[in-house]
Amino acid sequence: MKIKRIAHLGIVVRDLDEALGFFTGGLPLNMTHTEDYQGMRIGFIPVGDSSIELLQDLSGSSAIKGYLDRNGEGIHHIAFEVEDIGEALAELKARGIRLIDETPRQGAHGMTIAFMHPKATHGILMELCEPTKDRH
Ligand code: ZN
């Protein structure tokens, strides 16, 4: 398994437009686009070879709603880009590392993704991602 880079940090915000006041007004960063994905609005902000993904709940029942209710705004997850996500998951499984997604699934922004369980990763939700092959 090869980890190539930190692809993005997922940051939960209450209101994406309001958060941009800091992320692109206070900091010298730019948002390239937004994408609506599984009840969330995601804003993509490149930072060098990585990016920040601002995550806003739209549906009231998205994957980040529970986090927001419990913790408020903050860093939700870290995503590593791997060379081969299927192989990476098989290796982690063989090492007994608990996974949320045993098989990869389609994520936002043309990425195939899978999450490891935060109980296995010292409390940090970690995502593996790989650019989806048929889109490249
Ligand atoms: Zn992510």
CSV table of N, CA, C and O and ligand atoms in Angstrom, one decimal:
chain,number,residue,atom,x,y,z
A,1,MET,N,0.8,-1.2,0.0
A,1,MET,CA,0.0,0.0,0.0
A,1,MET,C,0.9,1.2,0.0
A,1,MET,O,1.8,1.3,0.8
A,2,LYS,N,0.5,2.2,-0.9
A,2,LYS,CA,1.3,3.4,-0.9
A,2,LYS,C,0.4,4.6,-0.7
A,2,LYS,O,-0.6,4.8,-1.4
A,3,ILE,N,0.7,5.4,0.3
A,3,ILE,CA,0.0,6.6,0.6
A,3,ILE,C,0.8,7.8,-0.1
A,3,ILE,O,1.9,8.0,0.2
A,4,LYS,N,0.1,8.4,-1.0
A,4,LYS,CA,0.8,9.4,-1.8
A,4,LYS,C,0.8,10.8,-1.2
A,4,LYS,O,1.7,11.6,-1.4
A,5,ARG,N,-0.3,11.2,-0.5
A,5,ARG,CA,-0.4,12.5,0.0
A,5,ARG,C,-1.6,12.7,0.9
A,5,ARG,O,-2.4,11.8,0.9
A,6,ILE,N,-1.6,13.7,1.7
A,6,ILE,CA,-2.9,14.1,2.3
A,6,ILE,C,-3.7,14.8,1.3
A,6,ILE,O,-3.3,15.8,0.8
A,7,ALA,N,-4.8,14.1,0.9
A,7,ALA,CA,-5.6,14.7,-0.2
A,7,ALA,C,-6.4,15.9,0.3
A,7,ALA,O,-6.5,16.9,-0.4
A,8,HIS,N,-7.1,15.7,1.4
A,8,HIS,CA,-7.9,16.8,1.9
A,8,HIS,C,-8.1,16.7,3.4
A,8,HIS,O,-8.0,15.6,4.0
A,9,LEU,N,-8.4,17.8,4.1
A,9,LEU,CA,-9.0,17.8,5.4
A,9,LEU,C,-10.5,18.2,5.2
A,9,LEU,O,-10.8,19.2,4.6
A,10,GLY,N,-11.3,17.4,5.8
A,10,GLY,CA,-12.8,17.7,5.8
A,10,GLY,C,-13.1,18.5,7.1
A,10,GLY,O,-12.9,18.0,8.2
A,11,ILE,N,-13.6,19.7,6.9
A,11,ILE,CA,-14.0,20.6,8.0
A,11,ILE,C,-15.5,20.9,8.0
A,11,ILE,O,-16.0,21.3,7.0
A,12,VAL,N,-16.1,20.5,9.1
A,12,VAL,CA,-17.6,20.8,9.2
A,12,VAL,C,-17.8,22.2,9.5
A,12,VAL,O,-17.2,22.7,10.5
A,13,VAL,N,-18.6,22.9,8.8
A,13,VAL,CA,-19.0,24.3,9.1
A,13,VAL,C,-20.6,24.3,9.1
A,13,VAL,O,-21.3,23.5,8.5
A,14,ARG,N,-21.1,25.3,9.9
A,14,ARG,CA,-22.6,25.4,9.9
A,14,ARG,C,-23.1,26.0,8.6
A,14,ARG,O,-24.2,25.6,8.2
A,15,ASP,N,-22.3,27.0,8.1
A,15,ASP,CA,-22.8,27.7,6.9
A,15,ASP,C,-21.7,28.0,6.0
A,15,ASP,O,-20.8,28.7,6.3
A,16,LEU,N,-21.7,27.3,4.9
A,16,LEU,CA,-20.5,27.4,3.9
A,16,LEU,C,-20.2,28.8,3.5
A,16,LEU,O,-19.1,29.3,3.5
A,17,ASP,N,-21.3,29.6,3.1
A,17,ASP,CA,-21.1,30.9,2.6
A,17,ASP,C,-20.5,31.8,3.7
A,17,ASP,O,-19.6,32.6,3.4
A,18,GLU,N,-20.9,31.6,4.9
A,18,GLU,CA,-20.4,32.4,6.0
A,18,GLU,C,-19.0,32.0,6.3
A,18,GLU,O,-18.1,32.9,6.5
A,19,ALA,N,-18.6,30.7,6.2
A,19,ALA,CA,-17.3,30.2,6.5
A,19,ALA,C,-16.3,30.8,5.5
A,19,ALA,O,-15.1,31.0,5.8
A,20,LEU,N,-16.8,31.0,4.3
A,20,LEU,CA,-15.9,31.5,3.2
A,20,LEU,C,-15.3,32.9,3.6
A,20,LEU,O,-14.2,33.3,3.2
A,21,GLY,N,-16.1,33.6,4.4
A,21,GLY,CA,-15.6,34.9,4.9
A,21,GLY,C,-14.2,34.8,5.5
A,21,GLY,O,-13.3,35.6,5.3
A,22,PHE,N,-14.0,33.7,6.3
A,22,PHE,CA,-12.6,33.4,6.8
A,22,PHE,C,-11.7,32.7,5.8
A,22,PHE,O,-10.6,33.1,5.6
A,23,PHE,N,-12.2,31.6,5.3
A,23,PHE,CA,-11.3,30.7,4.5
A,23,PHE,C,-10.8,31.4,3.2
A,23,PHE,O,-9.7,31.1,2.7
A,24,THR,N,-11.6,32.2,2.6
A,24,THR,CA,-11.2,32.9,1.4
A,24,THR,C,-11.1,34.4,1.5
A,24,THR,O,-10.5,35.1,0.6
A,25,GLY,N,-11.7,34.9,2.6
A,25,GLY,CA,-11.5,36.4,2.8
A,25,GLY,C,-10.4,36.7,3.8
A,25,GLY,O,-9.6,37.5,3.5
A,26,GLY,N,-10.4,35.9,4.9
A,26,GLY,CA,-9.4,36.1,5.9
A,26,GLY,C,-8.1,35.5,5.5
A,26,GLY,O,-7.0,36.0,5.7
A,27,LEU,N,-8.1,34.3,4.9
A,27,LEU,CA,-7.0,33.6,4.4
A,27,LEU,C,-6.9,33.8,2.9
A,27,LEU,O,-7.9,33.9,2.2
A,28,PRO,N,-5.7,33.8,2.4
A,28,PRO,CA,-5.5,34.0,0.9
A,28,PRO,C,-5.7,32.7,0.1
A,28,PRO,O,-4.8,32.2,-0.5
A,29,LEU,N,-6.9,32.2,0.2
A,29,LEU,CA,-7.2,30.9,-0.5
A,29,LEU,C,-8.4,31.2,-1.4
A,29,LEU,O,-9.2,32.1,-1.2
A,30,ASN,N,-8.7,30.3,-2.3
A,30,ASN,CA,-9.8,30.4,-3.2
A,30,ASN,C,-10.6,29.1,-3.3
A,30,ASN,O,-10.0,28.0,-3.3
A,31,MET,N,-11.9,29.2,-3.3
A,31,MET,CA,-12.7,28.0,-3.5
A,31,MET,C,-12.9,27.8,-5.0
A,31,MET,O,-13.3,28.7,-5.7
A,32,THR,N,-12.6,26.6,-5.5
A,32,THR,CA,-12.8,26.3,-6.9
A,32,THR,C,-14.2,26.0,-7.3
A,32,THR,O,-14.7,26.4,-8.3
A,33,HIS,N,-14.9,25.2,-6.5
A,33,HIS,CA,-16.3,24.9,-6.8
A,33,HIS,C,-17.0,24.3,-5.6
A,33,HIS,O,-16.3,24.0,-4.6
A,34,THR,N,-18.3,24.1,-5.7
A,34,THR,CA,-19.0,23.4,-4.7
A,34,THR,C,-19.7,22.2,-5.3
A,34,THR,O,-19.9,22.2,-6.6
A,35,GLU,N,-20.0,21.2,-4.5
A,35,GLU,CA,-20.7,20.0,-5.0
A,35,GLU,C,-21.7,19.6,-4.0
A,35,GLU,O,-21.4,19.6,-2.8
A,36,ASP,N,-22.9,19.3,-4.4
A,36,ASP,CA,-23.9,18.7,-3.5
A,36,ASP,C,-23.8,17.2,-3.5
A,36,ASP,O,-23.8,16.6,-4.6
A,37,TYR,N,-23.6,16.6,-2.4
A,37,TYR,CA,-23.3,15.2,-2.3
A,37,TYR,C,-23.9,14.6,-1.0
A,37,TYR,O,-23.6,15.0,0.1
A,38,GLN,N,-24.8,13.7,-1.2
A,38,GLN,CA,-25.4,12.9,-0.1
A,38,GLN,C,-25.9,13.8,1.1
A,38,GLN,O,-25.5,13.6,2.2
A,39,GLY,N,-26.6,14.9,0.7
A,39,GLY,CA,-27.2,15.7,1.7
A,39,GLY,C,-26.3,16.8,2.3
A,39,GLY,O,-26.6,17.4,3.3
A,40,MET,N,-25.1,16.9,1.7
A,40,MET,CA,-24.1,17.9,2.1
A,40,MET,C,-23.8,18.8,1.0
A,40,MET,O,-23.9,18.4,-0.2
A,41,ARG,N,-23.4,20.0,1.3
A,41,ARG,CA,-22.7,20.9,0.3
A,41,ARG,C,-21.3,20.9,0.6
A,41,ARG,O,-20.9,21.2,1.8
A,42,ILE,N,-20.4,20.6,-0.4
A,42,ILE,CA,-19.0,20.6,-0.1
A,42,ILE,C,-18.3,21.7,-0.9
A,42,ILE,O,-18.5,21.8,-2.2
A,43,GLY,N,-17.5,22.5,-0.3
A,43,GLY,CA,-16.7,23.5,-1.0
A,43,GLY,C,-15.3,23.1,-1.0
A,43,GLY,O,-14.7,22.8,0.0
A,44,PHE,N,-14.7,23.2,-2.2
A,44,PHE,CA,-13.3,22.7,-2.4
A,44,PHE,C,-12.3,23.9,-2.5
A,44,PHE,O,-12.5,24.8,-3.3
A,45,ILE,N,-11.4,23.8,-1.6
A,45,ILE,CA,-10.4,24.9,-1.5
A,45,ILE,C,-9.0,24.3,-1.6
A,45,ILE,O,-8.5,23.7,-0.6
A,46,PRO,N,-8.3,24.4,-2.7
A,46,PRO,CA,-7.0,23.9,-2.8
A,46,PRO,C,-6.0,24.6,-1.9
A,46,PRO,O,-6.1,25.8,-1.7
A,47,VAL,N,-5.1,23.8,-1.3
A,47,VAL,CA,-4.0,24.3,-0.5
A,47,VAL,C,-2.7,23.6,-1.0
A,47,VAL,O,-2.5,22.4,-0.5
A,48,GLY,N,-2.0,24.1,-1.9
A,48,GLY,CA,-0.8,23.4,-2.4
A,48,GLY,C,-1.3,22.1,-3.1
A,48,GLY,O,-2.2,22.1,-3.9
A,49,ASP,N,-0.7,21.0,-2.6
A,49,ASP,CA,-1.0,19.7,-3.2
A,49,ASP,C,-2.2,19.0,-2.5
A,49,ASP,O,-2.6,17.9,-2.9
A,50,SER,N,-2.7,19.7,-1.5
A,50,SER,CA,-3.8,19.1,-0.8
A,50,SER,C,-5.0,20.1,-0.9
A,50,SER,O,-4.9,21.1,-1.7
A,51,SER,N,-6.1,19.8,-0.2
A,51,SER,CA,-7.2,20.8,-0.2
A,51,SER,C,-7.9,20.7,1.1
A,51,SER,O,-7.8,19.8,1.9
A,52,ILE,N,-8.7,21.8,1.3
A,52,ILE,CA,-9.7,21.8,2.4
A,52,ILE,C,-11.0,21.5,1.8
A,52,ILE,O,-11.3,22.1,0.8
A,53,GLU,N,-11.8,20.7,2.4
A,53,GLU,CA,-13.2,20.5,2.0
A,53,GLU,C,-14.1,21.0,3.1
A,53,GLU,O,-14.1,20.4,4.2
A,54,LEU,N,-14.8,22.1,2.8
A,54,LEU,CA,-15.8,22.6,3.8
A,54,LEU,C,-17.1,21.8,3.6
A,54,LEU,O,-17.6,21.8,2.5
A,55,LEU,N,-17.6,21.3,4.7
A,55,LEU,CA,-18.7,20.4,4.6
A,55,LEU,C,-19.9,21.0,5.4
A,55,LEU,O,-19.8,21.3,6.6
A,56,GLN,N,-21.0,21.3,4.7
A,56,GLN,CA,-22.2,21.9,5.3
A,56,GLN,C,-23.3,20.9,5.2
A,56,GLN,O,-23.6,20.4,4.1
A,57,ASP,N,-24.0,20.6,6.3
A,57,ASP,CA,-25.2,19.8,6.2
A,57,ASP,C,-26.3,20.5,5.5
A,57,ASP,O,-26.6,21.6,5.8
A,58,LEU,N,-27.0,19.8,4.5
A,58,LEU,CA,-28.1,20.4,3.9
A,58,LEU,C,-29.4,19.7,4.2
A,58,LEU,O,-30.5,20.3,4.3
A,59,SER,N,-29.3,18.4,4.5
A,59,SER,CA,-30.6,17.6,4.6
A,59,SER,C,-31.1,17.5,6.0
A,59,SER,O,-32.2,17.1,6.2
A,60,GLY,N,-30.2,17.8,7.0
A,60,GLY,CA,-30.6,17.5,8.4
A,60,GLY,C,-30.4,16.1,8.8
A,60,GLY,O,-30.6,15.7,9.9
A,61,SER,N,-29.9,15.3,7.8
A,61,SER,CA,-29.7,13.9,8.2
A,61,SER,C,-28.5,13.3,7.5
A,61,SER,O,-28.3,12.1,7.3
A,62,SER,N,-27.5,14.2,7.1
A,62,SER,CA,-26.3,13.7,6.4
A,62,SER,C,-25.3,13.1,7.3
A,62,SER,O,-25.5,13.1,8.5
A,63,ALA,N,-24.3,12.6,6.8
A,63,ALA,CA,-23.2,11.9,7.6
A,63,ALA,C,-22.6,12.8,8.6
A,63,ALA,O,-21.9,12.3,9.5
A,64,ILE,N,-22.6,14.1,8.4
A,64,ILE,CA,-21.9,15.1,9.3
A,64,ILE,C,-22.8,15.7,10.3
A,64,ILE,O,-22.4,16.4,11.2
A,65,LYS,N,-24.1,15.4,10.2
A,65,LYS,CA,-25.1,16.1,11.1
A,65,LYS,C,-24.8,15.7,12.6
A,65,LYS,O,-24.8,16.5,13.5
A,66,GLY,N,-24.6,14.4,12.8
A,66,GLY,CA,-24.3,13.9,14.2
A,66,GLY,C,-23.1,14.6,14.8
A,66,GLY,O,-23.0,15.0,15.9
A,67,TYR,N,-22.0,14.7,13.9
A,67,TYR,CA,-20.8,15.3,14.3
A,67,TYR,C,-21.0,16.8,14.7
A,67,TYR,O,-20.6,17.3,15.8
A,68,LEU,N,-21.8,17.5,13.9
A,68,LEU,CA,-22.1,18.9,14.1
A,68,LEU,C,-22.8,19.1,15.4
A,68,LEU,O,-22.5,20.0,16.2
A,69,ASP,N,-23.8,18.2,15.7
A,69,ASP,CA,-24.6,18.3,16.9
A,69,ASP,C,-23.8,18.0,18.1
A,69,ASP,O,-23.9,18.7,19.2
A,70,ARG,N,-22.9,17.1,18.0
A,70,ARG,CA,-22.1,16.7,19.2
A,70,ARG,C,-20.9,17.6,19.4
A,70,ARG,O,-20.6,18.0,20.5
A,71,ASN,N,-20.2,18.1,18.3
A,71,ASN,CA,-19.0,18.8,18.5
A,71,ASN,C,-19.0,20.2,18.0
A,71,ASN,O,-18.0,20.9,18.2
A,72,GLY,N,-20.0,20.6,17.3
A,72,GLY,CA,-20.0,21.9,16.6
A,72,GLY,C,-19.0,21.8,15.4
A,72,GLY,O,-18.7,20.8,14.9
A,73,GLU,N,-18.6,23.0,15.0
A,73,GLU,CA,-17.7,23.0,13.8
A,73,GLU,C,-16.3,22.5,14.2
A,73,GLU,O,-15.9,22.5,15.3
A,74,GLY,N,-15.6,22.0,13.2
A,74,GLY,CA,-14.3,21.5,13.4
A,74,GLY,C,-13.8,20.5,12.4
A,74,GLY,O,-14.5,20.2,11.4
A,75,ILE,N,-12.6,20.0,12.6
A,75,ILE,CA,-12.0,19.0,11.6
A,75,ILE,C,-12.8,17.7,11.8
A,75,ILE,O,-12.8,17.1,12.9
A,76,HIS,N,-13.3,17.2,10.7
A,76,HIS,CA,-14.2,16.0,10.7
A,76,HIS,C,-13.4,14.8,10.3
A,76,HIS,O,-13.5,13.7,10.9
A,77,HIS,N,-12.5,14.9,9.3
A,77,HIS,CA,-11.7,13.8,8.8
A,77,HIS,C,-10.5,14.2,8.0
A,77,HIS,O,-10.4,15.3,7.6
A,78,ILE,N,-9.6,13.3,7.9
A,78,ILE,CA,-8.4,13.5,7.1
A,78,ILE,C,-8.4,12.4,6.0
A,78,ILE,O,-8.7,11.2,6.3
A,79,ALA,N,-8.1,12.8,4.8
A,79,ALA,CA,-8.2,11.9,3.7
A,79,ALA,C,-6.8,11.7,3.1
A,79,ALA,O,-6.1,12.7,2.7
A,80,PHE,N,-6.4,10.4,3.0
A,80,PHE,CA,-5.1,10.1,2.3
A,80,PHE,C,-5.4,9.6,0.9
A,80,PHE,O,-6.3,8.7,0.7
A,81,GLU,N,-4.7,10.1,-0.1
A,81,GLU,CA,-4.8,9.5,-1.4
A,81,GLU,C,-3.8,8.3,-1.5
A,81,GLU,O,-2.7,8.4,-1.1
A,82,VAL,N,-4.4,7.1,-1.9
A,82,VAL,CA,-3.6,5.9,-2.1
A,82,VAL,C,-3.5,5.6,-3.5
A,82,VAL,O,-4.3,6.0,-4.3
A,83,GLU,N,-2.6,4.7,-3.8
A,83,GLU,CA,-2.4,4.3,-5.2
A,83,GLU,C,-3.4,3.4,-5.7
A,83,GLU,O,-3.9,3.5,-6.8
A,84,ASP,N,-3.8,2.4,-4.8
A,84,ASP,CA,-4.8,1.4,-5.2
A,84,ASP,C,-5.7,1.2,-4.0
A,84,ASP,O,-5.3,0.5,-3.0
A,85,ILE,N,-6.9,1.7,-4.0
A,85,ILE,CA,-7.7,1.7,-2.8
A,85,ILE,C,-8.2,0.3,-2.4
A,85,ILE,O,-8.3,-0.1,-1.3
A,86,GLY,N,-8.4,-0.6,-3.4
A,86,GLY,CA,-8.8,-2.0,-3.2
A,86,GLY,C,-7.7,-2.7,-2.5
A,86,GLY,O,-7.9,-3.4,-1.5
A,87,GLU,N,-6.5,-2.5,-2.9
A,87,GLU,CA,-5.3,-3.2,-2.3
A,87,GLU,C,-5.1,-2.6,-0.9
A,87,GLU,O,-4.8,-3.4,0.0
A,88,ALA,N,-5.3,-1.3,-0.8
A,88,ALA,CA,-5.0,-0.7,0.6
A,88,ALA,C,-6.0,-1.3,1.6
A,88,ALA,O,-5.6,-1.6,2.7
A,89,LEU,N,-7.3,-1.4,1.2
A,89,LEU,CA,-8.3,-1.9,2.1
A,89,LEU,C,-8.0,-3.4,2.5
A,89,LEU,O,-8.1,-3.8,3.7
A,90,ALA,N,-7.6,-4.1,1.5
A,90,ALA,CA,-7.2,-5.5,1.8
A,90,ALA,C,-6.1,-5.6,2.8
A,90,ALA,O,-6.1,-6.5,3.7
A,91,GLU,N,-5.1,-4.8,2.6
A,91,GLU,CA,-3.9,-4.8,3.5
A,91,GLU,C,-4.3,-4.4,4.9
A,91,GLU,O,-3.9,-5.0,5.9
A,92,LEU,N,-5.2,-3.3,5.0
A,92,LEU,CA,-5.6,-2.9,6.4
A,92,LEU,C,-6.4,-4.0,7.1
A,92,LEU,O,-6.2,-4.2,8.2
A,93,LYS,N,-7.3,-4.6,6.3
A,93,LYS,CA,-8.1,-5.7,6.8
A,93,LYS,C,-7.2,-6.8,7.3
A,93,LYS,O,-7.4,-7.4,8.4
A,94,ALA,N,-6.2,-7.2,6.5
A,94,ALA,CA,-5.3,-8.2,6.9
A,94,ALA,C,-4.6,-7.9,8.2
A,94,ALA,O,-4.2,-8.8,8.9
A,95,ARG,N,-4.3,-6.6,8.4
A,95,ARG,CA,-3.7,-6.2,9.7
A,95,ARG,C,-4.6,-6.0,10.8
A,95,ARG,O,-4.2,-5.6,11.9
A,96,GLY,N,-5.9,-6.3,10.6
A,96,GLY,CA,-6.9,-6.3,11.7
A,96,GLY,C,-7.4,-4.9,12.0
A,96,GLY,O,-7.9,-4.6,13.1
A,97,ILE,N,-7.2,-4.0,11.1
A,97,ILE,CA,-7.6,-2.6,11.3
A,97,ILE,C,-9.1,-2.4,10.9
A,97,ILE,O,-9.5,-2.8,9.8
A,98,ARG,N,-9.9,-1.9,11.9
A,98,ARG,CA,-11.3,-1.9,11.7
A,98,ARG,C,-11.7,-0.8,10.7
A,98,ARG,O,-11.2,0.3,10.7
A,99,LEU,N,-12.6,-1.2,9.8
A,99,LEU,CA,-13.0,-0.3,8.7
A,99,LEU,C,-14.5,0.0,8.8
A,99,LEU,O,-15.3,-0.8,9.3
A,100,ILE,N,-14.9,1.2,8.3
A,100,ILE,CA,-16.3,1.5,8.2
A,100,ILE,C,-16.7,0.9,6.8
A,100,ILE,O,-17.8,0.3,6.7
A,101,ASP,N,-15.9,1.2,5.8
A,101,ASP,CA,-16.3,0.7,4.5
A,101,ASP,C,-15.3,-0.4,4.1
A,101,ASP,O,-14.1,-0.2,3.9
A,102,GLU,N,-15.9,-1.6,4.0
A,102,GLU,CA,-15.0,-2.8,3.7
A,102,GLU,C,-14.7,-2.8,2.2
A,102,GLU,O,-13.8,-3.4,1.7
A,103,THR,N,-15.6,-2.2,1.4
A,103,THR,CA,-15.4,-2.1,0.0
A,103,THR,C,-15.5,-0.6,-0.4
A,103,THR,O,-16.2,0.2,0.2
A,104,PRO,N,-14.7,-0.2,-1.4
A,104,PRO,CA,-14.7,1.2,-1.8
A,104,PRO,C,-16.0,1.7,-2.4
A,104,PRO,O,-16.7,0.9,-3.0
A,105,ARG,N,-16.3,2.9,-2.3
A,105,ARG,CA,-17.6,3.5,-2.9
A,105,ARG,C,-17.3,4.8,-3.5
A,105,ARG,O,-16.2,5.4,-3.3
A,106,GLN,N,-18.3,5.3,-4.3
A,106,GLN,CA,-18.1,6.5,-5.0
A,106,GLN,C,-18.2,7.7,-4.1
A,106,GLN,O,-19.2,7.8,-3.4
A,107,GLY,N,-17.2,8.6,-4.0
A,107,GLY,CA,-17.3,9.8,-3.2
A,107,GLY,C,-17.5,11.0,-4.0
A,107,GLY,O,-17.9,10.9,-5.2
A,108,ALA,N,-17.3,12.2,-3.4
A,108,ALA,CA,-17.5,13.4,-4.1
A,108,ALA,C,-16.2,13.7,-5.0
A,108,ALA,O,-15.2,13.0,-4.8
A,109,HIS,N,-16.3,14.6,-5.9
A,109,HIS,CA,-15.1,15.1,-6.6
A,109,HIS,C,-14.4,14.1,-7.4
A,109,HIS,O,-13.1,14.1,-7.5
A,110,GLY,N,-15.1,13.1,-8.0
A,110,GLY,CA,-14.5,12.1,-8.8
A,110,GLY,C,-13.5,11.1,-8.0
A,110,GLY,O,-12.6,10.6,-8.6
A,111,MET,N,-13.8,10.9,-6.8
A,111,MET,CA,-12.9,10.1,-6.0
A,111,MET,C,-13.7,8.8,-5.5
A,111,MET,O,-14.8,8.8,-5.2
A,112,THR,N,-13.0,7.7,-5.6
A,112,THR,CA,-13.4,6.5,-4.9
A,112,THR,C,-12.9,6.5,-3.5
A,112,THR,O,-11.7,6.8,-3.3
A,113,ILE,N,-13.8,6.2,-2.5
A,113,ILE,CA,-13.4,6.4,-1.1
A,113,ILE,C,-13.7,5.3,-0.2
A,113,ILE,O,-14.6,4.4,-0.6
A,114,ALA,N,-13.1,5.2,1.0
A,114,ALA,CA,-13.5,4.3,2.0
A,114,ALA,C,-13.0,4.9,3.3
A,114,ALA,O,-11.9,5.5,3.4
A,115,PHE,N,-13.8,4.7,4.4
A,115,PHE,CA,-13.4,5.2,5.7
A,115,PHE,C,-12.9,4.1,6.6
A,115,PHE,O,-13.5,3.0,6.6
A,116,MET,N,-11.9,4.4,7.4
A,116,MET,CA,-11.4,3.6,8.5
A,116,MET,C,-12.2,3.9,9.7
A,116,MET,O,-12.7,5.1,9.8
A,117,HIS,N,-12.3,3.0,10.7
A,117,HIS,CA,-13.1,3.3,11.9
A,117,HIS,C,-12.3,4.1,12.8
A,117,HIS,O,-11.1,3.8,13.1
A,118,PRO,N,-12.9,5.2,13.4
A,118,PRO,CA,-12.1,6.1,14.3
A,118,PRO,C,-11.6,5.4,15.5
A,118,PRO,O,-10.6,5.8,16.2
A,119,LYS,N,-12.2,4.3,15.9
A,119,LYS,CA,-11.7,3.5,17.1
A,119,LYS,C,-10.4,2.9,16.8
A,119,LYS,O,-9.6,2.6,17.7
A,120,ALA,N,-10.1,2.7,15.5
A,120,ALA,CA,-8.8,2.1,15.1
A,120,ALA,C,-7.7,3.1,14.8
A,120,ALA,O,-6.6,2.7,14.6
A,121,THR,N,-8.1,4.4,14.7
A,121,THR,CA,-7.2,5.4,14.3
A,121,THR,C,-7.0,6.5,15.3
A,121,THR,O,-6.9,7.7,14.9
A,122,HIS,N,-7.0,6.2,16.6
A,122,HIS,CA,-6.8,7.1,17.6
A,122,HIS,C,-7.8,8.3,17.6
A,122,HIS,O,-7.4,9.5,17.8
A,123,GLY,N,-9.0,8.0,17.3
A,123,GLY,CA,-10.1,9.0,17.4
A,123,GLY,C,-10.3,9.9,16.2
A,123,GLY,O,-11.1,10.7,16.3
A,124,ILE,N,-9.4,9.7,15.2
A,124,ILE,CA,-9.5,10.6,14.0
A,124,ILE,C,-10.2,9.8,12.9
A,124,ILE,O,-9.7,8.7,12.5
A,125,LEU,N,-11.3,10.3,12.4
A,125,LEU,CA,-11.9,9.7,11.2
A,125,LEU,C,-11.0,9.8,10.0
A,125,LEU,O,-10.6,10.9,9.7
A,126,MET,N,-10.6,8.7,9.4
A,126,MET,CA,-9.6,8.8,8.3
A,126,MET,C,-10.2,8.1,7.1
A,126,MET,O,-10.9,7.0,7.1
A,127,GLU,N,-10.0,8.8,5.9
A,127,GLU,CA,-10.6,8.3,4.7
A,127,GLU,C,-9.4,8.0,3.8
A,127,GLU,O,-8.4,8.6,3.8
A,128,LEU,N,-9.6,6.9,3.0
A,128,LEU,CA,-8.7,6.6,1.9
A,128,LEU,C,-9.4,7.1,0.6
A,128,LEU,O,-10.6,6.9,0.5
A,129,CYS,N,-8.7,7.6,-0.4
A,129,CYS,CA,-9.3,8.0,-1.6
A,129,CYS,C,-8.3,7.7,-2.8
A,129,CYS,O,-7.1,7.7,-2.6
A,130,GLU,N,-9.0,7.5,-3.9
A,130,GLU,CA,-8.2,7.3,-5.2
A,130,GLU,C,-9.1,7.9,-6.3
A,130,GLU,O,-10.3,7.7,-6.3
A,131,PRO,N,-8.4,8.7,-7.2
A,131,PRO,CA,-9.2,9.2,-8.3
A,131,PRO,C,-9.9,8.0,-9.0
A,131,PRO,O,-9.3,7.0,-9.3
A,132,THR,N,-11.2,8.2,-9.2
A,132,THR,CA,-12.0,7.1,-9.9
A,132,THR,C,-11.5,6.9,-11.3
A,132,THR,O,-11.4,7.8,-12.1
A,133,LYS,N,-11.2,5.6,-11.6
A,133,LYS,CA,-10.4,5.3,-12.8
A,133,LYS,C,-11.2,5.7,-14.1
A,133,LYS,O,-10.6,6.3,-15.0
A,134,ASP,N,-12.5,5.4,-14.2
A,134,ASP,CA,-13.2,5.6,-15.4
A,134,ASP,C,-13.5,7.1,-15.7
A,134,ASP,O,-14.0,7.4,-16.8
A,135,ARG,N,-13.1,7.9,-14.8
A,135,ARG,CA,-13.2,9.4,-15.1
A,135,ARG,C,-11.9,10.0,-15.4
A,135,ARG,O,-11.8,11.2,-15.5
A,136,HIS,N,-10.9,9.2,-15.6
A,136,HIS,CA,-9.5,9.8,-15.9
A,136,HIS,C,-8.9,9.0,-17.1
A,136,HIS,O,-9.3,7.9,-17.4
B,1,ZN,ZN,-13.3,13.5,2.5
